[in-house]
Structure formats: C-alpha cells, structure tokens
mmCIF file of C-alpha atoms in Angstrom:
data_model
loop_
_atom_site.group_PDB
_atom_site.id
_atom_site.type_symbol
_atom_site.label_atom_id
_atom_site.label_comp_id
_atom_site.label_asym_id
_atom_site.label_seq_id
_atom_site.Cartn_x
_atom_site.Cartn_y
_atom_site.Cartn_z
ATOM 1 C CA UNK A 1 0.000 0.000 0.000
ATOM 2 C CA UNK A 2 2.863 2.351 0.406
ATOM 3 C CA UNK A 3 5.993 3.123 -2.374
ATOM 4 C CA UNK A 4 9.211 3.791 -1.141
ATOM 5 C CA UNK A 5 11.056 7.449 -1.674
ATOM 6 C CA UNK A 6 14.298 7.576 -0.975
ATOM 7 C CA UNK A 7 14.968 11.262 0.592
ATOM 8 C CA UNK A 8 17.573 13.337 -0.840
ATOM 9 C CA UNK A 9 18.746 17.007 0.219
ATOM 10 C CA UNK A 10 18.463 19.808 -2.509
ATOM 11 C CA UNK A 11 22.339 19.283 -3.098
ATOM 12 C CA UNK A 12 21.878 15.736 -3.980
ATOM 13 C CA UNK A 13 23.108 14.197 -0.920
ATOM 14 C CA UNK A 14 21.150 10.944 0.084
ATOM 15 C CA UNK A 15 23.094 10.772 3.741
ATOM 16 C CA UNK A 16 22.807 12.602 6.206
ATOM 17 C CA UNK A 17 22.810 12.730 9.834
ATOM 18 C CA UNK A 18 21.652 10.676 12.464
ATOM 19 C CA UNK A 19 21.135 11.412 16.111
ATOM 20 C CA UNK A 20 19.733 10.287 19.104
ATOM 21 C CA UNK A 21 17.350 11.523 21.696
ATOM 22 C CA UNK A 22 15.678 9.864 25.247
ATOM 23 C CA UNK A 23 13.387 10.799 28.369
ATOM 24 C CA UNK A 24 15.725 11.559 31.038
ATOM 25 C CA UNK A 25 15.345 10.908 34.815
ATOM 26 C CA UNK A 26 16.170 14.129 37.494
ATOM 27 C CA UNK A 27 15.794 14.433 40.758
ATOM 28 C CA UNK A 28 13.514 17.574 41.958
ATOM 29 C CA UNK A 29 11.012 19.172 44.473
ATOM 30 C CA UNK A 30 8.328 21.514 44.568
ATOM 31 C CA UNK A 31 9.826 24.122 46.468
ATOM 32 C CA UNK A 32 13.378 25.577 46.444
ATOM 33 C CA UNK A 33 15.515 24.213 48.907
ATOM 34 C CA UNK A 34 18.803 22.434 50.159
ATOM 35 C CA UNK A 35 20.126 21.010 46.708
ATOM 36 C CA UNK A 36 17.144 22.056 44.700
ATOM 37 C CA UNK A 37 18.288 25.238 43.595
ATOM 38 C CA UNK A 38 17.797 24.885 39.610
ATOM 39 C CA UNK A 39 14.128 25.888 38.526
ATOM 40 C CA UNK A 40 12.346 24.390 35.449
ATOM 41 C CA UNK A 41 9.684 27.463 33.955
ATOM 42 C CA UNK A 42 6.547 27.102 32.936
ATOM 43 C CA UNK A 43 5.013 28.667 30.073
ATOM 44 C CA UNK A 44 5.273 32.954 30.767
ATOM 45 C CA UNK A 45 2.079 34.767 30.916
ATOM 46 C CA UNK A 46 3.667 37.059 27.989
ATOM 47 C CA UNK A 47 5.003 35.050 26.030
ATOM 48 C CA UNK A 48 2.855 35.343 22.701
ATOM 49 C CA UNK A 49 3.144 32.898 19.894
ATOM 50 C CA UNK A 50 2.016 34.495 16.477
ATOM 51 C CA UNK A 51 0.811 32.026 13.546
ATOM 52 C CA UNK A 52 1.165 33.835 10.040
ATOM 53 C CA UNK A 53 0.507 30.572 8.073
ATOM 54 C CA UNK A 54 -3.133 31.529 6.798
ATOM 55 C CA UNK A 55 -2.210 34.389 5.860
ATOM 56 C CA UNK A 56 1.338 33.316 4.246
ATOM 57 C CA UNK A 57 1.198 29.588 3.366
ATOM 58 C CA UNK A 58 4.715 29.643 2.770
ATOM 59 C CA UNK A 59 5.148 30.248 6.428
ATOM 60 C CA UNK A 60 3.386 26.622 7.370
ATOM 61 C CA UNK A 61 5.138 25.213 10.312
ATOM 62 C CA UNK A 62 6.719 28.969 11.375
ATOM 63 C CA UNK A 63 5.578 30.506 14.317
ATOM 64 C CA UNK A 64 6.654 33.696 15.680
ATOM 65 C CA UNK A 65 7.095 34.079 18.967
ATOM 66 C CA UNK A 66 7.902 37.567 21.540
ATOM 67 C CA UNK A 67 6.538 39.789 23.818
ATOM 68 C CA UNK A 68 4.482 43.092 23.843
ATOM 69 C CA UNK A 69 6.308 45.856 24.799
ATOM 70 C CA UNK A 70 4.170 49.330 24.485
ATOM 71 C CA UNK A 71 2.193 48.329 21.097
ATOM 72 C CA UNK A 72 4.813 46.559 19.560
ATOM 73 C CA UNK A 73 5.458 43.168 19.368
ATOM 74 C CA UNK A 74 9.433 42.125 20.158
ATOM 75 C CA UNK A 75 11.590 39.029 20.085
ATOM 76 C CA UNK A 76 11.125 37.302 23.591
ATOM 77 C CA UNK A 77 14.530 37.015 25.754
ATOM 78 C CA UNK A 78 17.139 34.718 24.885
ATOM 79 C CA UNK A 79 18.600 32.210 27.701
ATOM 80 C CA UNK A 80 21.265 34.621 28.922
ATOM 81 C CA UNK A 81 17.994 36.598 30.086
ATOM 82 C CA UNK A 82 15.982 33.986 31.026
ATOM 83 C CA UNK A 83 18.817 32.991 33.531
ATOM 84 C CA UNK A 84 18.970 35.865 35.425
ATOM 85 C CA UNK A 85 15.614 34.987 37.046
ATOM 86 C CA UNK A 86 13.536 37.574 34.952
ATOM 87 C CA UNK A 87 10.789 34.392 35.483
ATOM 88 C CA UNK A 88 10.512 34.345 39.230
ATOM 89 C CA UNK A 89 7.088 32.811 39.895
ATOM 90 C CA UNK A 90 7.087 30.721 37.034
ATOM 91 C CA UNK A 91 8.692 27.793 38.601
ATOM 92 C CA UNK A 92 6.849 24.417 38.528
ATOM 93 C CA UNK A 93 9.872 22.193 40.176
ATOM 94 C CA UNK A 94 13.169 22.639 41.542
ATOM 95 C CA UNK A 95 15.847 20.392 40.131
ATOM 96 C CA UNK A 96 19.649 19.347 41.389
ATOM 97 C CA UNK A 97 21.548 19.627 38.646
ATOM 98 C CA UNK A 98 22.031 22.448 36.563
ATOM 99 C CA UNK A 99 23.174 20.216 33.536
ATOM 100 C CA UNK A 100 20.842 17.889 33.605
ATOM 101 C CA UNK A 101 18.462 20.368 33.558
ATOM 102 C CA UNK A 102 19.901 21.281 29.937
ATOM 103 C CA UNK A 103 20.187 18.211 28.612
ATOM 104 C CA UNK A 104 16.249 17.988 29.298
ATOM 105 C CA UNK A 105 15.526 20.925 27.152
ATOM 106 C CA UNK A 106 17.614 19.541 24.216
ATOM 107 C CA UNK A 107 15.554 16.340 25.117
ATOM 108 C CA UNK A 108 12.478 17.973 24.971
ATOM 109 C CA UNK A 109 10.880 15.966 27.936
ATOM 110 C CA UNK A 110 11.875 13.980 31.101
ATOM 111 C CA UNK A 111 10.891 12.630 34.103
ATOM 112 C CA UNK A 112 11.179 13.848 37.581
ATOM 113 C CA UNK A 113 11.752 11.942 40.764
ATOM 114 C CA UNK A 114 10.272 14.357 43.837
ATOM 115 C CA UNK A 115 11.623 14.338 47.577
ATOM 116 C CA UNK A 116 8.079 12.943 48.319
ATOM 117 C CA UNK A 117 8.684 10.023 46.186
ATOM 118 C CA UNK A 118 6.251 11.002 43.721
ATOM 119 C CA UNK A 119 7.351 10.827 39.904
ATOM 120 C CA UNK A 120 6.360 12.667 37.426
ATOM 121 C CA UNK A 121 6.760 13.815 33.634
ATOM 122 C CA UNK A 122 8.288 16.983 32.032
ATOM 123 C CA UNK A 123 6.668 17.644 28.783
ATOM 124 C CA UNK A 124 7.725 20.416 26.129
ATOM 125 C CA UNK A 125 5.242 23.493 26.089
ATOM 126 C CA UNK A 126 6.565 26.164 24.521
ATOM 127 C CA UNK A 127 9.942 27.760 23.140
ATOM 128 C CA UNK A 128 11.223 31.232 23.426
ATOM 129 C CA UNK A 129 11.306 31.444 19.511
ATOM 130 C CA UNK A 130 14.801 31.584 19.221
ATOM 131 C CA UNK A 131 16.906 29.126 16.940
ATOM 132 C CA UNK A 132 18.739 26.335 18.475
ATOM 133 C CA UNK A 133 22.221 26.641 18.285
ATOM 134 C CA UNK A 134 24.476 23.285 19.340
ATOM 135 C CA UNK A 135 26.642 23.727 22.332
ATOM 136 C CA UNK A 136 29.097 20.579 20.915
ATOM 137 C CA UNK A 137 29.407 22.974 17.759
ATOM 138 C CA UNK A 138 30.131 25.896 20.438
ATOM 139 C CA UNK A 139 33.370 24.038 21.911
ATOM 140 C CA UNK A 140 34.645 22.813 18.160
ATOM 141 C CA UNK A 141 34.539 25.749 17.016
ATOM 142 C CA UNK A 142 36.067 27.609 20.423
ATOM 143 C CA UNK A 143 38.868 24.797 19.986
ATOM 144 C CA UNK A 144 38.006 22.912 23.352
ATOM 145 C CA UNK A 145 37.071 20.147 21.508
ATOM 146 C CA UNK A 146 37.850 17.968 18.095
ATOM 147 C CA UNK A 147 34.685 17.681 16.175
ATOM 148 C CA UNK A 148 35.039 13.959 16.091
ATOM 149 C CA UNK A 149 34.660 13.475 19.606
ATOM 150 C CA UNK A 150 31.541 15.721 20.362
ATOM 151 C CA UNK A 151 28.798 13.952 22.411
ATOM 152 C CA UNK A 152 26.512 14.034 25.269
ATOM 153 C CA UNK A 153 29.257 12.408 27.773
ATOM 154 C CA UNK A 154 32.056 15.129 26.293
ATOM 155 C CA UNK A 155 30.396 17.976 27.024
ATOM 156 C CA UNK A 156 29.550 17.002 30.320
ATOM 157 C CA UNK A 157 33.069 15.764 30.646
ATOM 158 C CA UNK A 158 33.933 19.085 29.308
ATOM 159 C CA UNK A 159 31.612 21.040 32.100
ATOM 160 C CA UNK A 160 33.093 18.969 34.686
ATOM 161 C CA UNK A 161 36.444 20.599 33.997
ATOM 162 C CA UNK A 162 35.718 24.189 32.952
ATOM 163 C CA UNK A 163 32.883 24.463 35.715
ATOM 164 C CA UNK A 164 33.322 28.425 36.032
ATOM 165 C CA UNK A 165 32.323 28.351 31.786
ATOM 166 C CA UNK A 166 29.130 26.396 32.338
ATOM 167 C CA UNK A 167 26.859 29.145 31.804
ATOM 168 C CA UNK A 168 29.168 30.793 29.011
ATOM 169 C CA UNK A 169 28.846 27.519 27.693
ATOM 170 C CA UNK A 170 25.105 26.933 27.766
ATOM 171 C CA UNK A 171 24.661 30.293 27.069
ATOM 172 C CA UNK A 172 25.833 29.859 23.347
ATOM 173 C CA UNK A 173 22.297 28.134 22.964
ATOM 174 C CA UNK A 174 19.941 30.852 22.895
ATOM 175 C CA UNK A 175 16.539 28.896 22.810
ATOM 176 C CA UNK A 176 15.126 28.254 25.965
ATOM 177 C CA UNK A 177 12.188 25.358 26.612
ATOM 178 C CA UNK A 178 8.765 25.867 28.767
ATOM 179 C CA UNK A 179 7.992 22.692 30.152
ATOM 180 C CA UNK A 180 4.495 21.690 31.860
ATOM 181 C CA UNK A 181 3.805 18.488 34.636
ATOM 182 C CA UNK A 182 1.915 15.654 33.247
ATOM 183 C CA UNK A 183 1.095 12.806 35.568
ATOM 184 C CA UNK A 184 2.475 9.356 34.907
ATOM 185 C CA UNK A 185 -0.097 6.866 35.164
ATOM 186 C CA UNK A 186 2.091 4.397 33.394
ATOM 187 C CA UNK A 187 6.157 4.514 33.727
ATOM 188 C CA UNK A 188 5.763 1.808 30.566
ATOM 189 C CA UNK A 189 4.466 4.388 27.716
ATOM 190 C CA UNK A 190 6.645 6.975 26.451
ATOM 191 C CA UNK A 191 6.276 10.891 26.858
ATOM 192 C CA UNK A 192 4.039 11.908 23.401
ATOM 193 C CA UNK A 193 6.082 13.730 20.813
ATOM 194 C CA UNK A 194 4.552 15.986 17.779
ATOM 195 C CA UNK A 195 1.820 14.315 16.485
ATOM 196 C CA UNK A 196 0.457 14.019 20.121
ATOM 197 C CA UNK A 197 0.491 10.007 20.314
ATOM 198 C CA UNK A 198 3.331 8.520 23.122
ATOM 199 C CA UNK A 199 6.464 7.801 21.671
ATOM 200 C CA UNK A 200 7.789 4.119 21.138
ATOM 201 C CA UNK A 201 11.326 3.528 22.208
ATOM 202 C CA UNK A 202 13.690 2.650 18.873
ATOM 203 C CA UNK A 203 10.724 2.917 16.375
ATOM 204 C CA UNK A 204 10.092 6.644 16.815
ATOM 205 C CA UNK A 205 11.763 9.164 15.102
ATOM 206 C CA UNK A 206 11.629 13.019 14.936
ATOM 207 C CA UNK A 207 12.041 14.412 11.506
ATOM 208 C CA UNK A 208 12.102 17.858 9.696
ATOM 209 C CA UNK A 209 8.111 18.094 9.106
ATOM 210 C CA UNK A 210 9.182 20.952 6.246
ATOM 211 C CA UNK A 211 10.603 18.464 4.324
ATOM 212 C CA UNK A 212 9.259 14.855 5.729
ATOM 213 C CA UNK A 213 5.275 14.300 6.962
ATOM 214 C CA UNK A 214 5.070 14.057 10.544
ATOM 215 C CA UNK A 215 3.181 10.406 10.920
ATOM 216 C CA UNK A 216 4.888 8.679 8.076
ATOM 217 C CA UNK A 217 6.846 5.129 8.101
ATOM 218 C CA UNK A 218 10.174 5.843 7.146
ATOM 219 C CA UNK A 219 12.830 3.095 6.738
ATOM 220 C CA UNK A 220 16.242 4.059 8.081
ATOM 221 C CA UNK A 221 19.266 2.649 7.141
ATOM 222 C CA UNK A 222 22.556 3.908 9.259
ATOM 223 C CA UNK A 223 24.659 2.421 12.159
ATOM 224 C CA UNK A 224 24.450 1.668 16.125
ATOM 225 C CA UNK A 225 25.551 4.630 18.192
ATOM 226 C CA UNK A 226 29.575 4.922 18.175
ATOM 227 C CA UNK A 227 30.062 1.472 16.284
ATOM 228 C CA UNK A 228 29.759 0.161 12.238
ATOM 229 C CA UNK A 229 27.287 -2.184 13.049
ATOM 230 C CA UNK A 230 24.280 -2.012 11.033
ATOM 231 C CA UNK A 231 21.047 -0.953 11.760
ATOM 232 C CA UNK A 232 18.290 -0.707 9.080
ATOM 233 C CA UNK A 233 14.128 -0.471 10.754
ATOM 234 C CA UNK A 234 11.276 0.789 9.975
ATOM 235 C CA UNK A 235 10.536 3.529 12.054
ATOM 236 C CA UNK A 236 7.537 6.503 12.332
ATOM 237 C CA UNK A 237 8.043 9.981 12.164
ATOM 238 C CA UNK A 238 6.589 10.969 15.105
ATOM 239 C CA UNK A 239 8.202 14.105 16.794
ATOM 240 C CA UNK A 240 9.910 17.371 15.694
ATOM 241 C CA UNK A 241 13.361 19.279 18.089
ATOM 242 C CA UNK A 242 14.632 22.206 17.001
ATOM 243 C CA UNK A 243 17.626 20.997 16.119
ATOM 244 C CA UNK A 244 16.426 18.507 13.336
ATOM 245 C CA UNK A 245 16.634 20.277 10.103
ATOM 246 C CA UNK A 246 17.065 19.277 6.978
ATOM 247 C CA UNK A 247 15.712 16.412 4.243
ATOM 248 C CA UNK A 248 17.930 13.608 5.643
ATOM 249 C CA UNK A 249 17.802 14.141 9.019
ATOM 250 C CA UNK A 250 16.450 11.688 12.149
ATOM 251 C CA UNK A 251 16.695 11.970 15.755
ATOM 252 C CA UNK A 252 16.591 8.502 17.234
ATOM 253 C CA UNK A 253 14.270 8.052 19.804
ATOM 254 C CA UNK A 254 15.857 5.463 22.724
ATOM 255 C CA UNK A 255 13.362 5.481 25.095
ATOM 256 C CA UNK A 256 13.870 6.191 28.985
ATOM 257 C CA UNK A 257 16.757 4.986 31.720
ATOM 258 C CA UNK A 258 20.860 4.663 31.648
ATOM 259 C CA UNK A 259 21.412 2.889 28.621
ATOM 260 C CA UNK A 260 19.092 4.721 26.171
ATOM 261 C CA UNK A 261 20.554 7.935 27.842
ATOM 262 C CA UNK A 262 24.316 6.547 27.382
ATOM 263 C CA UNK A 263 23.329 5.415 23.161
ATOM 264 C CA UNK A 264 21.503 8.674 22.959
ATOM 265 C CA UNK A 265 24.807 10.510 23.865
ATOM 266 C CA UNK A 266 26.571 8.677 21.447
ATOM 267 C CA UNK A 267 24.330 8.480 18.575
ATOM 268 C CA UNK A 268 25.858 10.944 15.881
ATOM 269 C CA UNK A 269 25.839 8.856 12.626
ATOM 270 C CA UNK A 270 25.467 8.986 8.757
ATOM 271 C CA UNK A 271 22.578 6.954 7.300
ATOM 272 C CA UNK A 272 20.161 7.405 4.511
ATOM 273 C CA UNK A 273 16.187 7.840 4.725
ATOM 274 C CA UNK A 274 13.279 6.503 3.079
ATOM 275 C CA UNK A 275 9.781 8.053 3.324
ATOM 276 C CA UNK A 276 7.028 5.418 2.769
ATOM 277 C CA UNK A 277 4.138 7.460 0.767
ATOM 278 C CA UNK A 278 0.532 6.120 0.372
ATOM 279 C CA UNK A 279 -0.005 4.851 -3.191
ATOM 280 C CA UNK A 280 -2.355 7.114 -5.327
ATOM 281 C CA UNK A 281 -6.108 5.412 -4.778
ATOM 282 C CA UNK A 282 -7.715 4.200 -7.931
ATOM 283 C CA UNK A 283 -10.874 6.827 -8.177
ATOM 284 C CA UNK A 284 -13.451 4.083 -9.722
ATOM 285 C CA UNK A 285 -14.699 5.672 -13.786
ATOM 286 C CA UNK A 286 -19.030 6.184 -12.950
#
C-alpha cells in the first residue's frame, strides 16, 4: 500500500545525519531548597506565539514568537535573560543539577523523581522562539574540543572541567524550553512527541516536518551509536526538536533509563532515509 522514496537534500546528498534523543530521569522538588536550587519554567504569561501561516502559506510550520512591549510586538529574551531569574514565579519544580536540567531541554521531555517520592513527567510546552544553536558545535569551534569526539558524555566531561564556563557555555544556545507536569499513570508508555500520540522507544523518530510528513513510516538505514554495526528499521516519524533540520535528518528516539541515555549521547551517525508514501487510490470511472 505504500511506495518507497528515498529522501535526498536539494544538493543531492542521500546521507545525512543521524542522532539520538531519550526521556531523562532528574531528581527535583516543589519548592526551592537544600540542593534544589535549579528551577524548570513554565510557560510565561507574555510570552505570545504568532501564527502567520493563513495568511502566508509559505510560512506553514513557522511561528513567531515575543513579547508586547508598548504596542509593539518584540523578540522574547534569549537564555542569557531567562537565567537571570527575569521568570521568578514561574517555577513548577526545583531540580539538582544544573546540567541535567539542559540536557532535558535539548531532550524535549523527562521525568522527575520528587523528595516525596512522587514521579512525574516533564513535557515540552513552549519555546522562546529563538533558533537552536548546538553547544558541541560551540566548543569545536572555540577549539576545546575535536569535532570527532563531540557527544553528550564530552560535554559534560567538558563542564566537569571548565565548571566556572558552564553558563558561558550553555549560554551559546539561545533557545530556551517551557515545560508543563503531566502525571504518569504508566512509567511503561513513552512521553508523546509531535503528532500528540506517546512515543515508542527505537521505532520513533523526529524528523524535519518541512521536508518529511510528521506520521509517516520511514525506513532508516545507518549504524548503532559509536560502532559500524548495522542498523536498518522501519521507524515513524513521530516528533519534531529544534535541532532537526534538513531532508535527511532523524533523531533517534531510545526510550527512557541509563542505557538509552548513554546510546543517545553517542548516537551521531550517517545513514540514509526513506519516506514510505501512500499509493495514489484508484478513483473508480461512474
């Protein structure tokens, strides 16, 4: 029922890059206190998300996002803002760990272990509308790391050594994630992605929906995280990040604890995409 379309990039590339995301576990409380001293926002009351798409289709998928200031509508504050506690108020947990607490915005959800023993789940809400810039492409191209050995555990590697530069560093990101608190009825389904549906640990994939339809099977053929090994799957474009652009471009999804955190880290890969399309139905001649 479907024909396979092998994705290419408008240069004629057919490879392309392959990453890896996962739900990550922190450790948090209500209020701030004691090690809890790193604050996860809510969405801000004036924040104001602007959709020009019916009125420019070419904008479909672009939202605008800022703040009112007098009668005019400006770019909301970037992270270097943001962390200067401009947000007071808009708390909805306390964390222990500053870089954990980044990793879960590139992540885009998360869970959250409470000092009552309570669990819960960290869901994307919103974005301060500005782009997503890579903090691995930060140190390559300050020279405090080799491009080849950029990855989740290298930057925090990286942290742990220059911890005076931690805010420089995350700094160099400008976009900034809202989160909301979802309850977690069931530890065994994944956090939902895009389309709204939960996400299935290494069969969901989030894609470039300019370029790919969110909700399509897509065959991907690249390798294991950090190895040549093979690995070819069907898998559903499910989710969207800000830092998946492109035609042939996939963020792997590895579902939640240690090792899908640890492959997630690692996961930075060349492989090729196909897009499974619908055949054209057969409209019956009356």
């Amino acid at each position: 029922n479907f024909v396979p379309n092998r994705v290419r990039a408008r240069d004629g590339a057919d490879t392309g890059l392959i990453t890896g995301y996962y739900e990550a576990m922190l450790h948090g409380s209500r209020t701030r206190a004691g090690e809890y001293q790193t604050p996860l926002y809510g969405v801000p009351d004036d924040l104001l998300t602007i959709d020009l798409a019916s009125v420019y289709p070419q904008l479909k998928n672009m939202r605008l996002r800022g703040r009112l200031v007098g009668n005019k509508v400006v770019p909301y504050d970037a992270r270097e803002q943001i962390e200067t506690g401009r947000l007071a108020g808009k708390e909805i947990l306390w964390v222990n760990d500053a870089v954990e607490a980044f990793f879960l915005e590139v992540q885009g959800s998360g869970r959250v272990q409470l000092d009552t023993g309570e669990t819960v789940r960290i869901s994307y809400a919103d974005q301060n509308g500005h782009p997503y810039k890579a903090i691995g492409r930060w140190l390559v191209d300050k020279g405090e790391l080799p491009s080849s050995q950029v990855s989740a555990q290298s930057i925090k590697a990286w942290i742990v050594a220059n911890p005076l530069r931690r805010q420089e560093l995350f700094n160099a990101n400008p976009s900034f994630i809202f989160f909301r608190e979802e309850r977690l009825p069931d530890p065994s389904v994944g956090p939902k992605g895009a389309l709204g549906v939960s996400l299935t640990p290494a069969r969901s994939v989030a894609i470039d929906p300019s370029f790919l339809p969110l909700g399509a099977p897509i065959w991907l053929a690249t390798t294991e995280a950090s190895s040549e090994v093979p690995m070819r799957r069907l898998v559903m474009g499910q989710d969207t990040g800000g830092a998946i652009r492109g035609e042939v471009r996939a963020d792997f999804f590895y579902g939640f604890g240690p090792d899908a955190a640890d492959k997630a880290g690692r996961m930075k890969q060349s492989g090729t995409v196909w897009v499974l399309l619908p055949k054209p139905a057969l409209t019956p001649i009356r």
